mmCIF file of C-alpha atoms in Angstrom:
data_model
loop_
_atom_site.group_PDB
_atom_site.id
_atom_site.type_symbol
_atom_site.label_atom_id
_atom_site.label_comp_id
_atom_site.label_asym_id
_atom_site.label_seq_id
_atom_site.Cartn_x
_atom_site.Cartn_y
_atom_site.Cartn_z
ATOM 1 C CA UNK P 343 19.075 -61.720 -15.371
ATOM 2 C CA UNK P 344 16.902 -59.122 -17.173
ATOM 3 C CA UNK P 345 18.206 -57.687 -20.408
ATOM 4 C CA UNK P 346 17.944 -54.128 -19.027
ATOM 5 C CA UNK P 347 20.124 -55.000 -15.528
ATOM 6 C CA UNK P 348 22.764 -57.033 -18.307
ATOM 7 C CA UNK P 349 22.667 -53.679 -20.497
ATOM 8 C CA UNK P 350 23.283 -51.171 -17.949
ATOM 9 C CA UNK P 351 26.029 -53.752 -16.546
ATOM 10 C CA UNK P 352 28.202 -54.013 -19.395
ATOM 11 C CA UNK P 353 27.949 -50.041 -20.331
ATOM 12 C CA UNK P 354 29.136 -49.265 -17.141
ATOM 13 C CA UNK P 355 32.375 -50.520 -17.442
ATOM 14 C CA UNK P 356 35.401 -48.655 -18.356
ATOM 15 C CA UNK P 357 36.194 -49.421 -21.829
ATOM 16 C CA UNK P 358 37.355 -45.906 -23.607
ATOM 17 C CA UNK P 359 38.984 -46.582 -26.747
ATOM 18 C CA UNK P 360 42.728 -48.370 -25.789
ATOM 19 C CA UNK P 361 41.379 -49.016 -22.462
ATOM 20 C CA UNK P 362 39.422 -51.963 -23.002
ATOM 21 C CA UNK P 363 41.387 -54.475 -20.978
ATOM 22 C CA UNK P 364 40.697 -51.554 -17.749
ATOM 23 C CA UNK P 365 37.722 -53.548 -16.416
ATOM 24 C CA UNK P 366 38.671 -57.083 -17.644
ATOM 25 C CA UNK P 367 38.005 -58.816 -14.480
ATOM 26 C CA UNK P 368 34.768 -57.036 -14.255
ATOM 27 C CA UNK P 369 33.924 -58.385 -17.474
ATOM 28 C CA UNK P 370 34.437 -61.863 -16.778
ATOM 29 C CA UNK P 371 32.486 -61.409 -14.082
ATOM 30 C CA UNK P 372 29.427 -60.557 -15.546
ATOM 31 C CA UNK P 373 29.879 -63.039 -18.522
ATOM 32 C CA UNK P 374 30.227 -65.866 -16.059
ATOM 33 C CA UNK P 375 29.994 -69.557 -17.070
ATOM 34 C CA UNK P 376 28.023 -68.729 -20.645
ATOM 35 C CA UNK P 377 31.418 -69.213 -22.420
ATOM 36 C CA UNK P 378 33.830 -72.117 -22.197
ATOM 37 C CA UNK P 379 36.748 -69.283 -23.017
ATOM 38 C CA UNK P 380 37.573 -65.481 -22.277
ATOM 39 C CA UNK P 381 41.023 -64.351 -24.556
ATOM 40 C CA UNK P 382 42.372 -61.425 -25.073
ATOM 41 C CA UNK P 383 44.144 -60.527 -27.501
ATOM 42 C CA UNK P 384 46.968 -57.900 -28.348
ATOM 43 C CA UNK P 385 44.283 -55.548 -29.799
ATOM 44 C CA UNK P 386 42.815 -55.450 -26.168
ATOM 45 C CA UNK P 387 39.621 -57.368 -28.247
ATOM 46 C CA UNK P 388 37.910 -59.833 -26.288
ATOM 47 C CA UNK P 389 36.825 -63.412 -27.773
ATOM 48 C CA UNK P 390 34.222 -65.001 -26.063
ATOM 49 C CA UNK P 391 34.082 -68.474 -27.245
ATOM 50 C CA UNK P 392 30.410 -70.367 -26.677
ATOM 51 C CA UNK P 393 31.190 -74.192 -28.598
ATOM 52 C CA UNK P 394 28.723 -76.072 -30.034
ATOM 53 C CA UNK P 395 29.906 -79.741 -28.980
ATOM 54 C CA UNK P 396 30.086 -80.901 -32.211
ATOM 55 C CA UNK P 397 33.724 -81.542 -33.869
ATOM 56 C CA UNK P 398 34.352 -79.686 -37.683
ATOM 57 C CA UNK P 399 31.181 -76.921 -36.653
ATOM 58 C CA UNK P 400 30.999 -73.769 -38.819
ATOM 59 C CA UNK P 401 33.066 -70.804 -36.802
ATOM 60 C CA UNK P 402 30.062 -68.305 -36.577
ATOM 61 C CA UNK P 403 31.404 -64.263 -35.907
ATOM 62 C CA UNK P 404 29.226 -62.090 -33.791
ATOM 63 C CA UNK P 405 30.688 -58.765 -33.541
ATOM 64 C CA UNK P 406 29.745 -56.189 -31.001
ATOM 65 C CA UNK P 407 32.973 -53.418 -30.475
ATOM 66 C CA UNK P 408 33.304 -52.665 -26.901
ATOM 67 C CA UNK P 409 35.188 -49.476 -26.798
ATOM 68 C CA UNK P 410 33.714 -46.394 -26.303
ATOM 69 C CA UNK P 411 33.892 -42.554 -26.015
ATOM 70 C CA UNK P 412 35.587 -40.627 -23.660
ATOM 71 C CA UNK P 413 39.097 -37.682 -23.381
ATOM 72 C CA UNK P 414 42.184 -37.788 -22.519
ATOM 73 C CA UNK P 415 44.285 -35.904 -19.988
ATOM 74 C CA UNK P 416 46.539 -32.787 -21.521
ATOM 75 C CA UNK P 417 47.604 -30.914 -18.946
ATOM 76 C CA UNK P 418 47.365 -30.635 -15.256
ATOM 77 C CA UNK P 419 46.544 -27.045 -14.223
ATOM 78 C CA UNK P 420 47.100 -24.841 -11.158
ATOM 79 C CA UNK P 421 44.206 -25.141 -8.409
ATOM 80 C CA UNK P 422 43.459 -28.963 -9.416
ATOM 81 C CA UNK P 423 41.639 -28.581 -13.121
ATOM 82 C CA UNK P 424 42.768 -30.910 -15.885
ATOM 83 C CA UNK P 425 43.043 -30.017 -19.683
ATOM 84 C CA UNK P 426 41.649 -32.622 -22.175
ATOM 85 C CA UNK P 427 41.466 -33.890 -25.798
ATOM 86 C CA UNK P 428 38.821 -35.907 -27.360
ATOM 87 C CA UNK P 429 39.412 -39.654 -27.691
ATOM 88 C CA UNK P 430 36.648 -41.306 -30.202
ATOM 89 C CA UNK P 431 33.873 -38.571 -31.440
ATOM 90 C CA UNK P 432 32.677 -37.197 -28.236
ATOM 91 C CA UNK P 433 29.983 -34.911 -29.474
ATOM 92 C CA UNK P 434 31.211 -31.775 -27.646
ATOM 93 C CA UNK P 435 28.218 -29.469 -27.611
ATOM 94 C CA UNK P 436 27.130 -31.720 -24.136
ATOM 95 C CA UNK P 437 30.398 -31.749 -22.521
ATOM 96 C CA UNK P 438 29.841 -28.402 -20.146
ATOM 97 C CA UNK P 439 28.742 -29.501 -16.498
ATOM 98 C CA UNK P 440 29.276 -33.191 -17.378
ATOM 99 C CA UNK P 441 30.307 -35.950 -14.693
ATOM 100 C CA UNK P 442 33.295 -37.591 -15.121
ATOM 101 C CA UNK P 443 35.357 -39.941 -13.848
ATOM 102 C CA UNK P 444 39.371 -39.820 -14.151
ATOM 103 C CA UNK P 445 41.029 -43.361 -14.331
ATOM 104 C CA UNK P 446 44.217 -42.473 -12.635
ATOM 105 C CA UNK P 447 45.971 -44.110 -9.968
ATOM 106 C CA UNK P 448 42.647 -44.261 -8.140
ATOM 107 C CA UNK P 449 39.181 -43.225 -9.758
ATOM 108 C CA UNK P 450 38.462 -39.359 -9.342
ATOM 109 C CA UNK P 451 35.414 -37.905 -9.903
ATOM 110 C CA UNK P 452 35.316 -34.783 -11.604
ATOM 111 C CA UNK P 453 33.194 -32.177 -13.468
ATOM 112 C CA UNK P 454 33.286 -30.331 -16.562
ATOM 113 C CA UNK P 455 33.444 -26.418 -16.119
ATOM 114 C CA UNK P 456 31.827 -23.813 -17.742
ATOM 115 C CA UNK P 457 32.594 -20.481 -17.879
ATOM 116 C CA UNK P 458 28.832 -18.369 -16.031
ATOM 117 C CA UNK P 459 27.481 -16.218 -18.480
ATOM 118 C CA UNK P 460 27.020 -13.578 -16.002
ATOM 119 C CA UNK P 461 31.060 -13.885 -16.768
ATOM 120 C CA UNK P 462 31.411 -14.019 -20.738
ATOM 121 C CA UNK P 463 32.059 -11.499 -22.782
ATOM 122 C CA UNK P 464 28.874 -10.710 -25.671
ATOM 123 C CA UNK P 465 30.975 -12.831 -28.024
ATOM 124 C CA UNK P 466 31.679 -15.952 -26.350
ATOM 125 C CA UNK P 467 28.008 -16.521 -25.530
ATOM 126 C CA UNK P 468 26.996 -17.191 -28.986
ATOM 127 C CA UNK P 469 30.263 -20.074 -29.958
ATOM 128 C CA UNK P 470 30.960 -23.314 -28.916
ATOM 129 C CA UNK P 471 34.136 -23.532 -26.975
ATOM 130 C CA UNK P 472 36.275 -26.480 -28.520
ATOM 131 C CA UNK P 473 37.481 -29.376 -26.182
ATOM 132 C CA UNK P 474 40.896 -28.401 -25.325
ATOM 133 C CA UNK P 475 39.590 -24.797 -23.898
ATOM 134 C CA UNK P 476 37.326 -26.350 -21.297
ATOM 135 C CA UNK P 477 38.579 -27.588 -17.896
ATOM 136 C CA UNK P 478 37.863 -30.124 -15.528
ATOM 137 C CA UNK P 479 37.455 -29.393 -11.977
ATOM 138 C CA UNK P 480 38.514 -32.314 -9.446
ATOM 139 C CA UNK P 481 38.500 -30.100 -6.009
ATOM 140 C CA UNK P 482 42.129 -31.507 -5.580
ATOM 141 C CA UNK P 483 45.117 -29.383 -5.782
ATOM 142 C CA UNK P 484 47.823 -29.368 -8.048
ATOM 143 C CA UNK P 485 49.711 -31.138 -5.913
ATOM 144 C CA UNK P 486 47.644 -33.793 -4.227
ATOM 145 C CA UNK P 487 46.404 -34.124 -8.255
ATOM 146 C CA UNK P 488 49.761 -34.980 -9.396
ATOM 147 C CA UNK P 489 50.081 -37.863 -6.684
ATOM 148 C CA UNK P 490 47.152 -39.752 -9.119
ATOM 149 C CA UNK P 491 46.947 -38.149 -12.523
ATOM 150 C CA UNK P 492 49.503 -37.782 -15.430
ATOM 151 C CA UNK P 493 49.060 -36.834 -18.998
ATOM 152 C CA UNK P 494 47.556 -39.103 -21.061
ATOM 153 C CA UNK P 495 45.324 -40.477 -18.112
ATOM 154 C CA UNK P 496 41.655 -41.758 -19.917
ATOM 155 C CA UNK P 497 38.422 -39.864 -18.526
ATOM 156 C CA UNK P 498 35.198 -41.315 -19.081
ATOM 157 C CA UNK P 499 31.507 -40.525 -17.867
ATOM 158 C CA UNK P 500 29.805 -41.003 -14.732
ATOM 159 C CA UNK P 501 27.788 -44.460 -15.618
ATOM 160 C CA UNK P 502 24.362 -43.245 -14.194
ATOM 161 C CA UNK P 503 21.299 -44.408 -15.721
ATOM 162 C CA UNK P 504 17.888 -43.297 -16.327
ATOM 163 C CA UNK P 505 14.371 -44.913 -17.283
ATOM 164 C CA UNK P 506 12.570 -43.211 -18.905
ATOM 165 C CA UNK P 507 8.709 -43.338 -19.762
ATOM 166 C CA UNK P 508 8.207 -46.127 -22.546
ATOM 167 C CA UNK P 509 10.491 -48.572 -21.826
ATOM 168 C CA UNK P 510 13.066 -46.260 -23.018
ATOM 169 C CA UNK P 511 16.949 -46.356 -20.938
ATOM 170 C CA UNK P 512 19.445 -43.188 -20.730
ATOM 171 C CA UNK P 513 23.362 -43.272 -20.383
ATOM 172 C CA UNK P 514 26.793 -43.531 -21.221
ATOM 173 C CA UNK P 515 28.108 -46.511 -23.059
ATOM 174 C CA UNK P 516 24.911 -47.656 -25.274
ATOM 175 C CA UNK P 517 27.512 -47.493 -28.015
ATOM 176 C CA UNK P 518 27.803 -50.440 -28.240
ATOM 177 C CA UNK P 519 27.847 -52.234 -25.513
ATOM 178 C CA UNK P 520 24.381 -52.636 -25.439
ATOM 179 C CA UNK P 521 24.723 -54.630 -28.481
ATOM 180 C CA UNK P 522 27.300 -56.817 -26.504
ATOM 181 C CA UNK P 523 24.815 -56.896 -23.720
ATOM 182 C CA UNK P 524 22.277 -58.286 -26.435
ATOM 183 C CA UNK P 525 24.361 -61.225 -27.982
ATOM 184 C CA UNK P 526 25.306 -62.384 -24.367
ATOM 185 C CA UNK P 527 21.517 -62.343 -23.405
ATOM 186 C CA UNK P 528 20.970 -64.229 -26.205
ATOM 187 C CA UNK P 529 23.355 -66.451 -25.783
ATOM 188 C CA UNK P 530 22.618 -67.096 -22.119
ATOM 189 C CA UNK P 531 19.302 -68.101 -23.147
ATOM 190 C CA UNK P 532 20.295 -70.724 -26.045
ATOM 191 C CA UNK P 533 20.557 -74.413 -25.424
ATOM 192 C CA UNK P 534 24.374 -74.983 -27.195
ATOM 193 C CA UNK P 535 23.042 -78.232 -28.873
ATOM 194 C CA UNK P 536 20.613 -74.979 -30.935
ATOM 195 C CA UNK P 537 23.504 -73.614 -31.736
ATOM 196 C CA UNK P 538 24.395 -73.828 -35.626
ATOM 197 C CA UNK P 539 28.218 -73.605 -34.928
ATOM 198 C CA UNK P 540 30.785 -72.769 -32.618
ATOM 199 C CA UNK P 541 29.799 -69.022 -31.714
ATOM 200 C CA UNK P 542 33.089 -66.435 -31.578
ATOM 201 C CA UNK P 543 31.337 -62.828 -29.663
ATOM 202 C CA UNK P 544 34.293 -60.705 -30.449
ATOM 203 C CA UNK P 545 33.939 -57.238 -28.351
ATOM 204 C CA UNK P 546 36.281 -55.254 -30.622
ATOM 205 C CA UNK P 547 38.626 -52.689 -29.396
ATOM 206 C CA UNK P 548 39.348 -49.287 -30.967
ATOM 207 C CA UNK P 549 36.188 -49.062 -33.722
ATOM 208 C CA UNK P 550 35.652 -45.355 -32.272
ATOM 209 C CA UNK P 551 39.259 -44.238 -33.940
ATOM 210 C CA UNK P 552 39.009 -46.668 -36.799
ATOM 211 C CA UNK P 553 38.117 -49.962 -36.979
ATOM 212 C CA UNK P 554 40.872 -51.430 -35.360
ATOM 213 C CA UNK P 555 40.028 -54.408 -33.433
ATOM 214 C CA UNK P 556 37.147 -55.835 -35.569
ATOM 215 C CA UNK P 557 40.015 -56.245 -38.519
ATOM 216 C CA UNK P 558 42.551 -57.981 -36.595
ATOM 217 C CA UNK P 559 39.941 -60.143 -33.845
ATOM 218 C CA UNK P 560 38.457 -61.239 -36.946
ATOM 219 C CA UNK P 561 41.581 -62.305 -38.946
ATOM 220 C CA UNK P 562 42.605 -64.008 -35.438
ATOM 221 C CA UNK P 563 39.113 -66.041 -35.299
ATOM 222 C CA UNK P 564 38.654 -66.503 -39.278
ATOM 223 C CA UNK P 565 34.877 -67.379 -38.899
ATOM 224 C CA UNK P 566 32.803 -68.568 -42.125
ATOM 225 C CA UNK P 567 30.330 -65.903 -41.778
ATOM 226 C CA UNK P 568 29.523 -63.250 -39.384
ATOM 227 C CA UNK P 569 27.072 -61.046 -37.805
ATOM 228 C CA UNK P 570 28.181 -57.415 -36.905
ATOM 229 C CA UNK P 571 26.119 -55.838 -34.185
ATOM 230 C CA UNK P 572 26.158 -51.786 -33.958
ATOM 231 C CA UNK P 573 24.288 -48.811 -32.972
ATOM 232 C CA UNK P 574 22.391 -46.749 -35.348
ATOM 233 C CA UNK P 575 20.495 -43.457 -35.503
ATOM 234 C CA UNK P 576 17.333 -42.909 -33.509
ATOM 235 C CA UNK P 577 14.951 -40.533 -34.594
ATOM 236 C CA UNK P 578 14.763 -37.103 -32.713
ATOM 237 C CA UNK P 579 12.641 -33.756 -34.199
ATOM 238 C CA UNK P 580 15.754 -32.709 -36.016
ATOM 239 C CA UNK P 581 16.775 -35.972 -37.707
ATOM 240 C CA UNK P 582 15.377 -37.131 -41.075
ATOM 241 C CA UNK P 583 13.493 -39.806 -41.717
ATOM 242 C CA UNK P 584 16.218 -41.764 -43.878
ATOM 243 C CA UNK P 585 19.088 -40.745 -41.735
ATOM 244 C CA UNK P 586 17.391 -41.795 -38.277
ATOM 245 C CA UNK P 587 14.577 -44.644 -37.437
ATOM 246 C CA UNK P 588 12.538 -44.858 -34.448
ATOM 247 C CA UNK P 589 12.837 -45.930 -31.549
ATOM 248 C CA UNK P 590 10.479 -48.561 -30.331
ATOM 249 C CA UNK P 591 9.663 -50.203 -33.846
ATOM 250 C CA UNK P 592 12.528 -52.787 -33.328
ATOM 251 C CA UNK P 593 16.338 -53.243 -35.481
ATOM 252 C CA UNK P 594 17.281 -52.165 -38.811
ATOM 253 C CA UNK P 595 19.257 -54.777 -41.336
ATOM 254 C CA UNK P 596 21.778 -52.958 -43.933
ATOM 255 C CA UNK P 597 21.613 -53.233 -47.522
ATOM 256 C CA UNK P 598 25.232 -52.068 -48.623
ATOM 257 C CA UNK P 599 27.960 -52.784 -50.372
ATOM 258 C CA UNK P 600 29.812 -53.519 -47.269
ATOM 259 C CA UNK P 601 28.406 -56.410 -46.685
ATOM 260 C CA UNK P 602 27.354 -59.895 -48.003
ATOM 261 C CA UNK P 603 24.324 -59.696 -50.260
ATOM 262 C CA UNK P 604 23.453 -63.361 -50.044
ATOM 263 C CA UNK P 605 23.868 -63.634 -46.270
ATOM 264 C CA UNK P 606 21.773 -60.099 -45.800
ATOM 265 C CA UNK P 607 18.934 -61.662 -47.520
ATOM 266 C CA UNK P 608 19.111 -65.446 -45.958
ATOM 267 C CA UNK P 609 19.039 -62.905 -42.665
ATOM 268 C CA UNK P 610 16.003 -60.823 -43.706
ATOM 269 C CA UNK P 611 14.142 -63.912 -44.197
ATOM 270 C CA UNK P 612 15.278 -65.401 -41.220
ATOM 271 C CA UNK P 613 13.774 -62.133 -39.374
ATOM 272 C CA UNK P 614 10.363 -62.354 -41.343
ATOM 273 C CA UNK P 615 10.151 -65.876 -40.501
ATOM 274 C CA UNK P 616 10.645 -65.521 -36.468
ATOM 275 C CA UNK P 617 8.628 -61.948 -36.405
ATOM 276 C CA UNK P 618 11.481 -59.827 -35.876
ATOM 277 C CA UNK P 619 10.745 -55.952 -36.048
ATOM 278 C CA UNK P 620 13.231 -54.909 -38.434
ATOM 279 C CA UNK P 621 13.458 -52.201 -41.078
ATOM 280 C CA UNK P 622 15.839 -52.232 -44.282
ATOM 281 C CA UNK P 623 18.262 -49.288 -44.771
ATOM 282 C CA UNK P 624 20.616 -48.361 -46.970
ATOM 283 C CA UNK P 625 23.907 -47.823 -46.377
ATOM 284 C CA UNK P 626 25.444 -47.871 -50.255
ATOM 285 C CA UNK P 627 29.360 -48.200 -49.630
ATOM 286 C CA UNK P 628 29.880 -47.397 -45.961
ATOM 287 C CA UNK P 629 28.523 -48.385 -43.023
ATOM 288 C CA UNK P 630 30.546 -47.079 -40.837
ATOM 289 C CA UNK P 631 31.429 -50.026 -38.543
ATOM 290 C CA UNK P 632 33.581 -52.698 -38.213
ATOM 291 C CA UNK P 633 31.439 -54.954 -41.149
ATOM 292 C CA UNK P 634 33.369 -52.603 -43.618
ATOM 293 C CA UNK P 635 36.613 -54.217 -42.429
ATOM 294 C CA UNK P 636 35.392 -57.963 -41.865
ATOM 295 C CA UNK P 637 34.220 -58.384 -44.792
ATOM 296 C CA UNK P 638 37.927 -57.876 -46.513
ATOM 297 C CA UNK P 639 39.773 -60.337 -43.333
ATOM 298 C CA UNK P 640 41.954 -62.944 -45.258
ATOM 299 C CA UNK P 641 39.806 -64.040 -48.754
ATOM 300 C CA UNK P 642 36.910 -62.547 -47.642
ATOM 301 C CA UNK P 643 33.827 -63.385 -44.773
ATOM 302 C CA UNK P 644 30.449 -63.348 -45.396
ATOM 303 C CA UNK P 645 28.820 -60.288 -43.181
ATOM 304 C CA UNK P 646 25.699 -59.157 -42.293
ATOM 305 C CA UNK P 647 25.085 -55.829 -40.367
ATOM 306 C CA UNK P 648 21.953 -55.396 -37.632
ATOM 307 C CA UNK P 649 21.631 -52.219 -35.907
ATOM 308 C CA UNK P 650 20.103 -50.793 -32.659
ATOM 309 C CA UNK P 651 18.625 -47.413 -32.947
ATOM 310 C CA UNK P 652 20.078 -44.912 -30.542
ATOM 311 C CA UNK P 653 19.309 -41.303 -30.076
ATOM 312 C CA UNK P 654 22.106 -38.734 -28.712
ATOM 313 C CA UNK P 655 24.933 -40.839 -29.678
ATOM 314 C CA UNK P 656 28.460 -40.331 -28.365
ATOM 315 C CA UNK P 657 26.898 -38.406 -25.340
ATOM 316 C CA UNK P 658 26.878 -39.724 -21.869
ATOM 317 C CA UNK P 659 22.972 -40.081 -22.105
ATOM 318 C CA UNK P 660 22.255 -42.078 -25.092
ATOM 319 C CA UNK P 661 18.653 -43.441 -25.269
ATOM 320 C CA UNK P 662 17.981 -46.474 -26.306
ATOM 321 C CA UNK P 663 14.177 -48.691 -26.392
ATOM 322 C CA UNK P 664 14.405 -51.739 -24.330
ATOM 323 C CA UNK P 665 12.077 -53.596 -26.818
ATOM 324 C CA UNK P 666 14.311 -52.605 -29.374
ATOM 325 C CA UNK P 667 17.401 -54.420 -27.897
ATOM 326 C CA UNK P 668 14.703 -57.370 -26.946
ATOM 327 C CA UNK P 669 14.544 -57.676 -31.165
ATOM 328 C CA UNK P 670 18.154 -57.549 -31.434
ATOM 329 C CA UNK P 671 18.308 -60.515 -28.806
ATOM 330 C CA UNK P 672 15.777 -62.744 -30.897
ATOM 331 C CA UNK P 673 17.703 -61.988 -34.279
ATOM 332 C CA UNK P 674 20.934 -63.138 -32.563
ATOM 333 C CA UNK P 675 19.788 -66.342 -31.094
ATOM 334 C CA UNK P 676 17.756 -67.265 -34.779
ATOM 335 C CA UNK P 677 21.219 -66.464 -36.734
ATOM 336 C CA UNK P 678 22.994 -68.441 -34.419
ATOM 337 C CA UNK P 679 20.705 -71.379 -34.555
ATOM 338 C CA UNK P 680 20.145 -71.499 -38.602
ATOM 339 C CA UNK P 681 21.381 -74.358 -39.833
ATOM 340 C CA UNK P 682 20.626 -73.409 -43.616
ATOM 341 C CA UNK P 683 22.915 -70.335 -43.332
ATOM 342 C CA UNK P 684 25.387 -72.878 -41.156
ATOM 343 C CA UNK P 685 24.837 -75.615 -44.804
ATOM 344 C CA UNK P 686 25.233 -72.320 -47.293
ATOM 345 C CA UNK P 687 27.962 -70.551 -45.718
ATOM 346 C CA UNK P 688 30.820 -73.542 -43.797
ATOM 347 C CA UNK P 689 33.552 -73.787 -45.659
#
């Protein structure tokens, strides 16, 4: 399979933040016979387990979250329009004349309304309206609604996807399942006698409201060292240039204090060695994903953080350069077949 069918295959699922188990069977699916084991756990985190064959191998962590944005049903209004609140960092400025769907008792599809501006008043033209004032508009009835939707029901985006000129691919769910997609590519491609150590692809639950399943998946694994996978800024004309890197110029490695300084450098090395496109960034205390919390699981686990650059992030079409995740790919399957950081890092 090509890394841009895989991509587009694993960000179309449904996997909003506390949803994550929605498309399970879906999932296992596409991951097929790659791993020897599938769990989930409480979290709604799913361990993919890929051994090694040989007994007393290091535990190696590759962490990719697999939630992502989307609302959440509020109310259900007269003449079929739903009411919702944002669940994970939607970036709301995009929302108006969006395509949804509503996960209710059966999929509906639905879109976002907007208010014409032959129709607004000379005040509301010029302000964002917030989340809860906008409405969705399903075509159903209150009624016939009612029979499929209740409060609380999850809403995600229509997974369509674009190509666009340069190798470069538009849609919902980049974040960060294309990262998953890219450690299961590069996985599917490894001989396990290459691998370094039993391999442990945790697609964490709940990192867009705060970290959640990347904490307790990796207490539950307890790996000697890990590798967290995660989007990261892609340059646009009103980004700067050391808060956003471009697209097409392959990964970016973090230099924080977040993560493991002897394992960052082992990795940048590894990358020079295999040709990697990387770029360092840094990322001081904070880098906002779930490699701030793996690093503290039980006494402490080595971690290393690679990024993908994305542009228009938490919008339902985030770009992202194929080539870019092809990079990501290589620098997986290297860290998972390096037997010095295996030696430097088993406990």
């Amino acid at each position: 399979m090509e890394l841009k069918q895989r991509i587009t295959q694993m960000a179309g699922l449904m996997s909003i933040s506390g949803y994550e188990t929605y498309d399970r069977a879906a999932l296992t699916e596409q991951l097929g016979d790659i791993f020897d084991e599938v769990i989930t756990d409480p979290m709604g985190s799913h361990i993919c387990i890929r051994r090694c064959g040989r007994p007393g191998a290091p535990k190696i962590l590759i962490d990719a979250h697999f939630d992502e944005i989307g609302m959440m049903v509020t109310q259900i209004l007269e003449g079929g329009f739903l009411r919702v609140l944002n669940l994970g960092g939607i970036d709301t400025r995009i929302l108006q004349a969006g395509e949804v769907i509503i996960y209710g008792e059966k999929p509906i599809y639905g879109i976002i309304g907007s208010t014409p501006p032959h129709l607004q008043k000379p005040d509301e033209a010029k302000k964002l309206k917030p989340i809860d004032e906008l409405f969705i508009d399903t075509g159903y009835d209150k009624e016939e609604l009612e029979k499929y939707v209740r409060l609380g029901t999850p809403v995600g985006f229509l997974p369509a996807y674009t190509e666009l000129l340069g190798g470069k691919l538009a849609g919902k769910g980049f974040d960060d399942k294309a990262c998953a997609a890219a450690a299961v590519h590069a996985l599917a491609g490894m001989d396990r006698a290459d691998q370094a150590g039993d391999v442990y692809l945790l697609l964490a639950s709940q990192e867009e409201v705060g970290l959640r399943g990347g904490e307790t998946g990796a207490v539950g694994i307890d790996p000697d060292y890990a590798l967290v996978i995660d989007v990261t800024h892609g340059s646009a004309p009103d980004t700067k240039k050391d808060e956003a890197f471009p697209l097409g110029e392959g990964i970016t490695i973090s230099l924080s204090a977040a993560t493991d300084l002897r394992l960052t450098r082992r990795t940048v090395e590894l990358a020079r060695e295999a040709g990697i496109k990387f770029t360092r960034v840094v990322e001081a205390a904070n880098t906002g994903t779930d490699a701030n919390v793996t690093q503290l699981v039980r006494c402490g686990i080595p971690t290393v953080l690679a990024s993908l650059p994305l542009r228009s992030m938490h919008t339902y079409n985030e770009v992202l350069s194929i080539s870019d995740a092809e990079e990501l790919v290589k620098l997986i399957s290297a860290f998972v077949g390096d037997t010095r950081i295996a030696e430097d890092f088993a406990r």
